[in-house]
Every structure is written in structure tokens, then in C-alpha cells.
XYZ file of C-alpha atoms in Angstrom:
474
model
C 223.035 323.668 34.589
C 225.958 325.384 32.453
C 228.897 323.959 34.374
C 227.086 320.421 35.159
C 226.650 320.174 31.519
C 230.369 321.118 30.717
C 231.753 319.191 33.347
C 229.770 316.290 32.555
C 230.879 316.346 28.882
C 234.875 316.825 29.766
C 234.291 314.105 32.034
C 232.928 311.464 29.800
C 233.606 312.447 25.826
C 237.597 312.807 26.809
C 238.958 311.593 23.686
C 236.149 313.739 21.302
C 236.708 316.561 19.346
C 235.763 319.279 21.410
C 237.328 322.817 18.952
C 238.821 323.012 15.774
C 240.036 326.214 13.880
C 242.237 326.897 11.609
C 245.200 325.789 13.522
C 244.757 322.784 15.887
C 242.118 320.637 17.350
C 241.317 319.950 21.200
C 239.407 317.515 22.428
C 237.516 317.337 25.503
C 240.438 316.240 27.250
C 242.331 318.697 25.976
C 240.296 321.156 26.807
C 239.434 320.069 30.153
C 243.166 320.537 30.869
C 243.892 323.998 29.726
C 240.811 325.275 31.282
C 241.926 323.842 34.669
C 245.044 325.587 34.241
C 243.507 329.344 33.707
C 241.024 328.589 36.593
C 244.039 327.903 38.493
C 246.016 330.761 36.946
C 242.864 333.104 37.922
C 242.866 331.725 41.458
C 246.666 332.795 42.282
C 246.293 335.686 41.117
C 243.188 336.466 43.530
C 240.101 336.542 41.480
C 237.449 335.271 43.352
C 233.436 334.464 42.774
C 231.670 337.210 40.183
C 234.934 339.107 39.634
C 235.053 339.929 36.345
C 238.047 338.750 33.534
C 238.705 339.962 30.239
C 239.015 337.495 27.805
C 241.629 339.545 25.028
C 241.587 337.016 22.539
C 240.693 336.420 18.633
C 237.810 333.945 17.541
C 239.687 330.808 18.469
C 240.064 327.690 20.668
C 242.213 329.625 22.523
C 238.702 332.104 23.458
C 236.635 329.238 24.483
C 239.520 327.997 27.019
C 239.943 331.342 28.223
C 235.952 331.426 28.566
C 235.763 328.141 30.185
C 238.643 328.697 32.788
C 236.986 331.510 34.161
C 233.737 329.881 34.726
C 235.700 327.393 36.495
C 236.973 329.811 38.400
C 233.691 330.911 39.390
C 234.340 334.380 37.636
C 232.922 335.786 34.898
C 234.215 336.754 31.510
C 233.618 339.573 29.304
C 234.622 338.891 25.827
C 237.290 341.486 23.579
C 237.709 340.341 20.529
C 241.028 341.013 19.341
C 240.430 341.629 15.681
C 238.174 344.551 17.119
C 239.034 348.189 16.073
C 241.932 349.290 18.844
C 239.685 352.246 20.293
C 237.204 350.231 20.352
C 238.522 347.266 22.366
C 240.535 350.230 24.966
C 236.525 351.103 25.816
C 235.617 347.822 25.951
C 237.953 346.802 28.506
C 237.875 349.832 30.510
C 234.380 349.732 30.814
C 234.781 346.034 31.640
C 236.177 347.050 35.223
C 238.243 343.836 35.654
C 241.855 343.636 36.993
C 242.999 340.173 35.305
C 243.508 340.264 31.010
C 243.668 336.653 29.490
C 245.641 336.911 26.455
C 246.582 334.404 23.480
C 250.222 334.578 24.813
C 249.210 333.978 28.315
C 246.997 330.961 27.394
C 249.670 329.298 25.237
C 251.872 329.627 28.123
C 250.170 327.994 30.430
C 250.680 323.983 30.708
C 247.805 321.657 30.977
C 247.111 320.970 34.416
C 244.693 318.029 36.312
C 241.115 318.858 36.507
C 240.063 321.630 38.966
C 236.750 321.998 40.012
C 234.015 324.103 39.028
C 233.030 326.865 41.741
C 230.576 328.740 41.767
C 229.603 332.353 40.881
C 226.474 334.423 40.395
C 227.382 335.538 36.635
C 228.535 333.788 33.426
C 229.545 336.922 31.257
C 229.693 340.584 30.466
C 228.702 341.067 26.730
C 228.224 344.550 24.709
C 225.434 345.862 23.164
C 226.578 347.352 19.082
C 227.030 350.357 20.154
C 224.794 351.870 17.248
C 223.933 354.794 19.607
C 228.128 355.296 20.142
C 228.450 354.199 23.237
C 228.808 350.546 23.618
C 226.727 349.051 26.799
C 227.417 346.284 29.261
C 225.420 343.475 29.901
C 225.909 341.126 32.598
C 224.411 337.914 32.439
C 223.556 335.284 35.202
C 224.392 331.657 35.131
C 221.141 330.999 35.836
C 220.011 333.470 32.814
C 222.711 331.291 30.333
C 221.233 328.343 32.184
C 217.792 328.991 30.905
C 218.415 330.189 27.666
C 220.416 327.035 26.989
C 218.011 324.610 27.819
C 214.887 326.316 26.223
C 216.953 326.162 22.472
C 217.695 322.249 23.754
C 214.001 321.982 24.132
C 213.049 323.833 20.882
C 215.378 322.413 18.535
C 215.595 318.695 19.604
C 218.778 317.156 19.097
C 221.824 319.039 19.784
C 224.535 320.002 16.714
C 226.878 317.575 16.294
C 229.689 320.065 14.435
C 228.706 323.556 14.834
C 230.050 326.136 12.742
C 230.628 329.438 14.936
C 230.467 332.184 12.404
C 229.956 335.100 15.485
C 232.742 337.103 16.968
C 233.161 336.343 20.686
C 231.741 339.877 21.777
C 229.012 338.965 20.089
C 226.437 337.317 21.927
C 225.099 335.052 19.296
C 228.452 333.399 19.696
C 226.955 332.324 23.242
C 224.737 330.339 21.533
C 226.742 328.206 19.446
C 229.036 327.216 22.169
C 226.995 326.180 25.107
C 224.710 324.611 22.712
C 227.576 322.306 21.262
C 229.688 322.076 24.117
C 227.136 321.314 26.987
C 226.080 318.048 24.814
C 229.288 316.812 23.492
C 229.553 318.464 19.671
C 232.348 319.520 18.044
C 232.162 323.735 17.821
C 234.087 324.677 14.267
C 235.609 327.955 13.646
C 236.365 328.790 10.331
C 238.778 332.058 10.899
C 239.885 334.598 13.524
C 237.295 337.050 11.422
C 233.597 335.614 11.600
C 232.980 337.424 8.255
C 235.901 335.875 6.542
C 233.793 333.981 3.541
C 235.822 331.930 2.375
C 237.495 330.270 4.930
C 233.892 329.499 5.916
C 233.890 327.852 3.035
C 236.568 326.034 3.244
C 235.579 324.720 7.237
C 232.307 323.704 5.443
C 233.951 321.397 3.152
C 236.600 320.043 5.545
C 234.462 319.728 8.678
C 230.523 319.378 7.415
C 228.852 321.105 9.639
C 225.600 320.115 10.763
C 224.405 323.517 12.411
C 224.944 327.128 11.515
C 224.133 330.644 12.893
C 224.461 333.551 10.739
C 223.430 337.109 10.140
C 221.168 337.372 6.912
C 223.713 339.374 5.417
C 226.788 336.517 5.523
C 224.431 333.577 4.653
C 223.382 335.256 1.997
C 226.980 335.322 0.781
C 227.410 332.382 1.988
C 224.489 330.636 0.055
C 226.874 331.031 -2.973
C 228.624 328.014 -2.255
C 226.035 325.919 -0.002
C 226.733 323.198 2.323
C 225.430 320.238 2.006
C 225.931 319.013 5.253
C 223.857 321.394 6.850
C 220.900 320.389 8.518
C 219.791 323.675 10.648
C 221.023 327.305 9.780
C 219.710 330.197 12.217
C 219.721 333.650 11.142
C 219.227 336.400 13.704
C 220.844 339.670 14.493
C 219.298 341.807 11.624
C 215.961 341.332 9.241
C 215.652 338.578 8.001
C 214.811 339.314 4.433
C 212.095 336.988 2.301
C 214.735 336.597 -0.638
C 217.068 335.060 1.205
C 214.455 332.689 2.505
C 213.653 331.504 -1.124
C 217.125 331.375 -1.882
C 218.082 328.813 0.722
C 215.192 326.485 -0.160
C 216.401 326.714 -3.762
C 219.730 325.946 -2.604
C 219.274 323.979 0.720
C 216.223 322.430 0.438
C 217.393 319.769 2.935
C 218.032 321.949 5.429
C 215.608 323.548 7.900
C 215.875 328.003 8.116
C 215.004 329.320 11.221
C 214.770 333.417 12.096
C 215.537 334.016 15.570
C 214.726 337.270 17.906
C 216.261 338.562 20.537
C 218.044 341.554 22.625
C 220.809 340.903 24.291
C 219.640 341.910 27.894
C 217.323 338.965 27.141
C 220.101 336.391 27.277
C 220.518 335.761 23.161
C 217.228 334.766 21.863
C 213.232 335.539 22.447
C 211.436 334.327 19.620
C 211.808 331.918 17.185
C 210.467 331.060 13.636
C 211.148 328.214 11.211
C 210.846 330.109 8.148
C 208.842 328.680 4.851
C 208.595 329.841 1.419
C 206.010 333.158 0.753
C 206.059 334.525 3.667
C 206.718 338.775 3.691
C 207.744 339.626 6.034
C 209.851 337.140 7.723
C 207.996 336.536 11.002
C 210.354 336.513 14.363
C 207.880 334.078 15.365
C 206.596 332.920 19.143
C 208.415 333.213 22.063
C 210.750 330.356 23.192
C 209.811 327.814 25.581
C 209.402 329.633 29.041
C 209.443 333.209 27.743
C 206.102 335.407 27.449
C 205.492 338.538 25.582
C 203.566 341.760 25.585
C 202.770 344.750 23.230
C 202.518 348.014 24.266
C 201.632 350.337 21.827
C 203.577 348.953 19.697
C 206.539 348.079 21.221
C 207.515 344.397 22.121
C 208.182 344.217 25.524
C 209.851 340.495 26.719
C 209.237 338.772 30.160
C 211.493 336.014 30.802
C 213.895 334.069 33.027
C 216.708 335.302 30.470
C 216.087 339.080 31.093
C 218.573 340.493 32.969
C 218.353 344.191 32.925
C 215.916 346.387 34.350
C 213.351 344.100 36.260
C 210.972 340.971 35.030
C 210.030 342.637 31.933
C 212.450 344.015 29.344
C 211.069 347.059 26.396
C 213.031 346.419 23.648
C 212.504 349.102 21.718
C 211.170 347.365 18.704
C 207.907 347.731 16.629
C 205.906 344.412 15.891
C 202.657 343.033 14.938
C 200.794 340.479 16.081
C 199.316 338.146 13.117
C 196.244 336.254 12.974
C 198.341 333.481 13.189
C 199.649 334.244 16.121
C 203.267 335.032 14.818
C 205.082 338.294 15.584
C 206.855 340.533 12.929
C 209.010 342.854 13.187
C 208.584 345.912 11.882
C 212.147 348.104 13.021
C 213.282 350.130 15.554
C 210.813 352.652 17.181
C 213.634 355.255 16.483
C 214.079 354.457 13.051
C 211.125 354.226 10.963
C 211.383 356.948 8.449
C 208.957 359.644 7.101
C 209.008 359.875 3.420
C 206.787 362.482 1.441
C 204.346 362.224 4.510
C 204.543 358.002 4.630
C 205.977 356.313 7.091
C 208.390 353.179 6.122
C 211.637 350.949 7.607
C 214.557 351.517 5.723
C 214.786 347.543 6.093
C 211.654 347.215 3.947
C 213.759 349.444 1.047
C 217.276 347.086 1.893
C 214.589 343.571 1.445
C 212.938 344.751 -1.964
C 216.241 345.881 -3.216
C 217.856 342.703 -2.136
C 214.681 340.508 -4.159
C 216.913 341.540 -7.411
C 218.592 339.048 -8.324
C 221.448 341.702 -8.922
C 221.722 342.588 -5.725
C 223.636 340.849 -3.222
C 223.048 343.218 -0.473
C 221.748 346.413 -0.001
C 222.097 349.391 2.585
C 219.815 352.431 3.529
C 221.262 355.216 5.868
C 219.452 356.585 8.804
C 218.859 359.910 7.874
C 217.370 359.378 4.423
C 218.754 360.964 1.930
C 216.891 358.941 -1.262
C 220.190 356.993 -1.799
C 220.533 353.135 -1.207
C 223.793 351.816 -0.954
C 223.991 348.393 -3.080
C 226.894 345.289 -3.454
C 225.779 343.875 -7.074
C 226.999 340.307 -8.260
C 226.641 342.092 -11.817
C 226.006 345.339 -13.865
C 222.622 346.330 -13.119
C 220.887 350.201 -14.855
C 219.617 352.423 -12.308
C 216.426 352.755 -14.288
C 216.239 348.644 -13.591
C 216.392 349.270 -9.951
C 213.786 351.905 -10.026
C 211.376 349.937 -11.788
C 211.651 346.781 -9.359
C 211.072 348.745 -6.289
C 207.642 350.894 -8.107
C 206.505 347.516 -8.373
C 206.921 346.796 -4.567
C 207.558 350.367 -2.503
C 205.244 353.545 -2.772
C 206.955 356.229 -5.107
C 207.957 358.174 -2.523
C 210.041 355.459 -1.188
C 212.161 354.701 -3.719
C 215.663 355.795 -3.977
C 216.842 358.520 -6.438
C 220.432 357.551 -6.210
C 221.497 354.089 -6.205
C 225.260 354.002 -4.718
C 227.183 350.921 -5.999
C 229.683 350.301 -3.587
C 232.231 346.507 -2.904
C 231.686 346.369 0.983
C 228.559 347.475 3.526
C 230.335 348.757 6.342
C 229.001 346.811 9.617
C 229.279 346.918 12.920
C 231.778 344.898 14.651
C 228.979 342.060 15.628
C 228.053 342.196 12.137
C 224.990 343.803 11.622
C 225.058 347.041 9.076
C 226.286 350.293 9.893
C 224.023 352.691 9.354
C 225.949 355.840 10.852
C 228.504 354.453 8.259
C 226.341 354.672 5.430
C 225.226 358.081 6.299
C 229.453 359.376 6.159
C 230.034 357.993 2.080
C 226.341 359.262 1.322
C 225.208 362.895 0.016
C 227.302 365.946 0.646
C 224.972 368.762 0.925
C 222.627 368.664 -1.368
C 225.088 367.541 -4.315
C 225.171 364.451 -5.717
C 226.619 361.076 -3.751
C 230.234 360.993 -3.750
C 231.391 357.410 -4.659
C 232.308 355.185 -1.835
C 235.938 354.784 -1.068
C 237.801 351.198 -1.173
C 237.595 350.424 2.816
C 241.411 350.163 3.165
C 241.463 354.273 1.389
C 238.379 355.255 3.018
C 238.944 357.209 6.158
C 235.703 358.792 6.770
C 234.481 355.291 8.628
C 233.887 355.214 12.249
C 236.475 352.811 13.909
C 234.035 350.487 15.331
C 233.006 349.498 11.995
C 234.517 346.496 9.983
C 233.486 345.532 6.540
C 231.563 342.623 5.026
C 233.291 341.110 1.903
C 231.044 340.437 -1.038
C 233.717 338.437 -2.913
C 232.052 335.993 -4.980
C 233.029 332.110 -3.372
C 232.983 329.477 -5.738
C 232.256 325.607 -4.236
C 236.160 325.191 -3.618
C 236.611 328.156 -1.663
C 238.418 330.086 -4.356
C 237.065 333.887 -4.909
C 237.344 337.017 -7.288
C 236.706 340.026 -7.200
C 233.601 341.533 -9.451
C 234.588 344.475 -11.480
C 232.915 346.801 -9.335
C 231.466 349.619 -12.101
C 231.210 353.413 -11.037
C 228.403 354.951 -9.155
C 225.260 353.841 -11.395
């Protein structure tokens, strides 16, 4: 289905607007042209059905080229984004195991040629898990698996996006979504910057290009919900919680648009579950399972059977706790290797980050695996500690509750954007001292490499920003 779709769409929609970022547009044409001349590119230089290529590039139009040409070429591409961490790219593409590296300067080097034709190949991609254990893992994933996953979101959501704002990096695969969702029906994909967490130029895309889709983590949209978009007709948030604040927050401040909370790992091809989120509801359910998927519990633990899983046989364990509601909606309820055991309870350090995050102080809010009773917070304003404490008695058992309350500018994430929690453990306790305070990110050299940093820079409806003035530890 994936290359009928695309070749079907370069075919007829020649003169649309196929990518913009920051720097040019292509249309369909356009783009039909320079991926014909990296499939050729790839074929001279000997790479043949299923070999892998490394696509080197930033989050550009220049990726989705690249990404395109070596579909074409009946190869399959595995995504480094170039604004990674350098150690963490160098494992990346070793572990990668292809021979061929697409770069920006390649790409802009080669000239447009006439239309090649799509061959085939058994795989579409090679995409990373986080790498929250350390080691990052490969994931290959089928045509047929993309196939599938595409059309079940075509079939959930209706009709397609007509300008979709791509807000993941490329080595993340949420960015899958956005771009075979747009470009296998003829939309226009929009990306904002070369860093998917850069606020405001997301801001600024918004204004210039009105979206009419979105996919975010929580986290960004609930930056980005500073300065909404009115254009916006569907946001998706998946990749982390989904907090019931934020939910409440968009209706206040999109109440046009429609919030969904998506689930899924990435063996299973992007997403499992789905939920269009309303007002009230704690916590945010992850929903049913997508058209064509099926799903199991085992003590527990959701496992996934699907056309989209690709690792490990016809049923996928992901690892994660859920519940099964009366009304027939899953939650989720963290990792089976994370829940935490405080003063004899057991509790998800997500459930301390979501009833921090329902202050209206709090902008977003981190708790590191160990616990150590200190929760890591980015405030929009001065807020007491005593303030914090009594919120949370009013919503966690006592023995939840943080004793230290960490203010710090930035949660450190990983690079696909969802928080760092080995991060948070390096700027928390020393010993049994107090917290030392948390570094600026460009001073702070106790972070792990793989870990960039999510702005909280306040965004005003122009794209314009200031800092806060961050107070001391609280």
C-alpha cells in the first residue's frame, strides 16, 4: 500500500505542496524528482532489495527525500537524526549495519532526475527504541507492518490532515506517523525546526502554515498550549502519560479541536490503542485497540496481537501495567519495572508528575526512578513548597508526597522526547544530604549524552519568548 499511495500522490498532486520547513518548500513534483535521484544514487552504488541505508540527516525536507529514495530503491532506511548527541548517533549507525550514509550534503548534491520506479523490498525502516535501559534497540519494520498501521489510523480518523505539523525527530517513530499519513493522501507535512522541541518556531509554523493536525508528547503540547492554534482540528498526544490537566487545558484553550491519547510500542509499528480524550476523566485512558489489532492481559501486563507487531512472534508483551474498565477502555498504569514502593504503598511516579502538574504553577514536573522524595518541577511562577505539599495531601497518600521539591528551567529528556529519568536521578540527592540545585543544561555536565533538554520558555501568540526568573531550589 505505502509506495502505491506515494506514487499515486507524486503522480497526480505534482504541482502541491508536498514539505515545507524552515528553508524551502517542495512540492510533489519536486519531491518526486529528488527521490528518483537517491533511488538512483542507491542503485549505482549497489544497494539492492532490504539492504539497509542510513538516513544522516536533521528534521528536514531533505530527511523525507532521503526516506523516500530509499523506499524507491526497494531498501530500507534507518533514521539518525543529526541534531542527536555524537555518541549517540556513532551507536546508532553502527548498530544500523548498513554500508551507504545519505547525508544533507549528499542530497543537495544530487540533481533532480525523471521518475524511477518503485521496487520492491521486504522492509520499510529500522527505528530505535529510547534507550532508557542504555542500550538503544533496533527495530525493523515491514512494509506490510507500515502498510497496516497506515491504513488502520486512515480508517480511525476519517479524513486525512491536510497540513500536518511534524513535531517528532526522525528516529523517532511517531514521526512515521505524521508522514505516511500526510504524504500517502496528498497533505502538506510542516516542519517547524531541525529540533522537534524547538517551541517557538512551532509557533511560528503554526501561524504561518495553520496546521490542521498535530502529534505531540504531553510534555511539548503542554508548552505549546501557551500560544494555541487555532487552526487545529486534531492534536494526538502519545509517547508518555498523558496527564488529565493537560486534557482540561486544551478544551479551555482548543475547544474546537478534537484530543486524542494514543498507545503504542514501537515493535508494534507506532500505535495500538487509541482514545479521544474528554473532560473528567483520571486517568487518561489509552483507550481500545485500533482497527485490526486485538489485545490481552496477562497478569497485568498488556500484551498486543497485531498485523503491526514485528518482533518476537504474533503477540508482542509490552511490558506495561493496565486495567481494563467497565467501560471497556484500557489505562495505563506504568511500566512493570517502575512502579515504586513508598512507606509499604505501591505508586507510578507518573501519578506524582500528573498531580504535581494539576497546579496551575507547574508547567511540568519530573520524578526520578529511584525515589528519593524529591520531584523535579519547571514553574511558570513562584510557587512555596508548603503550597506544593498541600495540593498533593489533597490528591496522593502521605507517604507519596515529595519532601524536596527541586525547581529546575529544563526536564532533561530523552532524545525522542519523553523524560529522562536516569537524568533526573544524576542532579537529585547526594547521599543522604540535601538536593543539590540543578545546573543550567549548557554548565551541567553530569547529564548522560543521549539526553537533550525540553525548553520551558514561556511563548507568547507571536512567537516571541522570555525567560522566567527561575528562583533557587524552593
Amino acid at each position: 500500500m505505502i509506495p502505491d499511495a506515494l506514487a499515486a500522490q507524486l503522480r497526480t498532486r505534482r504541482q502541491a505542496p508536498a514539505v515545507v520547513d524552515p528553508e524551502q518548500a517542495l512540492t510533489y513534483a519536486d519531491l518526486d524528482g529528488l527521490s528518483s535521484a537517491v533511488a538512483l544514487h542507491l542503485e549505482q552504488w549497489g544497494v539492492t532489495a532490504g539492504d539497509p541505508v542510513i538516513v544522516h540527516t536533521r528534521l528536514s525536507r531533505w530527511a523525507v527525500v532521503a526516506m523516500l529514495g530509499v523506499l524507491r530503491a526497494g531498501a530500507r532506511y534507518v533514521p539518525v537524526d543529526a541534531a542527536f548527541p555524537a555518541a549517540r548517533r556513532e551507536l546508532m549507525i553502527s548498530a544500523g549495519g548498513a554500508s551507504v550514509i545519505l547525508t544533507e550534503e549528499l542530497l543537495t548534491s544530487l540533481p533532480p532526475v525523471g521518475c524511477s520506479p518503485w521496487r520492491d523490498g521486504p522492509d520499510a525502516y529500522t527505528m530505535f527504541t529510547s534507550g532508557s535501559t542504555g542500550v538503544p534497540k533496533p527495530v525493523t519494520v515491514s512494509r506490510a507492518a507500515l502498510s497496516y498501521s497506515t491504513k488502520a489510523r486512515l480508517e480511525y480518523y476519517g479524513p486525512p490532515p491536510q497540513r500536518f505539523l511534524l513535531c517528532s525527530s526522525i528516529s523517532f517513530d511517531s514521526s512515521v506517523a505524521g508522514i505516511y499519513w500526510t504524504l500517502c493522501t496528498g497533505g502538506t507535512l510542516i516542519i517547524p525546526s531541525a529540533r522537534p522541541f524547538d517551541v517557538r518556531a512551532l509557533v511560528r509554523a503554526g501561524a504561518a502554515h495553520r496546521p490542521t493536525h498535530t502529534l505531540m508528547v504531553p510534555s511539548l503540547y503542554r508548552l505549546a498550549l501557551r500560544a494555541p492554534m487555532p487552526s487545529l482540528s486534531t492534536v494526538i498526544v502519545a509517547g508518555e502519560s498523558c496527564p488529565p490537566g493537560l486534557v482540561d487545558l486544551h478544551y479551555e484553550r482548543m475547544p474546537h479541536a478534537a484530543l486524542y491519547n494514543e498507545y503504542g510500542p514501537t515493535e508494534c509499528t507506532v500505535w495500538s490503542t487509541v482514545h479521544r480524550c474528554v473532560q473528567g476523566e483520571d486517568p487518561v485512558p489509552i483507550g481500545r485497540p485500533i482497527p485490526g489489532t486485538t489485545v490481552s492481559i496477562d497478569d497485568g501486563e498488556l500484551c498486543i496481537s497485531s498485523p503491526g507487531v514485528v518482533s518476537g512472534g504474533p503477540v508482542y508483551r509490552t511490558g506495561d501495567r493496565v486495567s481494563l474498565g467497565a467501560d471497556g477502555l484500557l489505562r495505563y498504569h506504568g511500566r512493570v519495572d517502575e512502579q515504586l514502593k513508598v512507606g509499604g504503598m505501591r505508586i507510578e511516579p507518573a501519578e506524582i508528575e500528573h498531580a504535581l502538574m494539576s497546579h496551575p504553577a507547574v508547567l511540568l514536573a519530573g520524578v526520578a526512578v529511584p525515589y528519593q522524595g524529591v520531584a523535579f518541577v519547571v514553574c511558570a511562577e513562584p510557587v512555596e513548597p508548603a503550597t506544593l505539599r498541600a495540593h498533593l495531601l489533597d490528591r496522593l497518600p502521605a507517604v507519596a508526597v515529595p519532601t524536596v521539591f527541586e525547581r529546575v528551567p529544563r526536564l532533561p529528556t530523552l532524545p525522542n522526547g519523553k523524560l529522562d529519568r536516569s537524568a533526573l536521578s544524576r542532579i537529585g540527592p547526594a547521599g543522604d544530604g540535601p538536593p543539590r540545585r540543578a545546573a543550567a543544561p549548557a554548565q551541567n555536565h553530569d547529564r548522560p549524552v543521549t539526553s537533550t533538554l525540553c525548553d520551558a520558555r514561556e511563548v507568547s501568540a507571536d512567537g516571541s519568548t522570555h525567560r522566567p526568573d527561575w528562583p533557587h531550589r524552593t
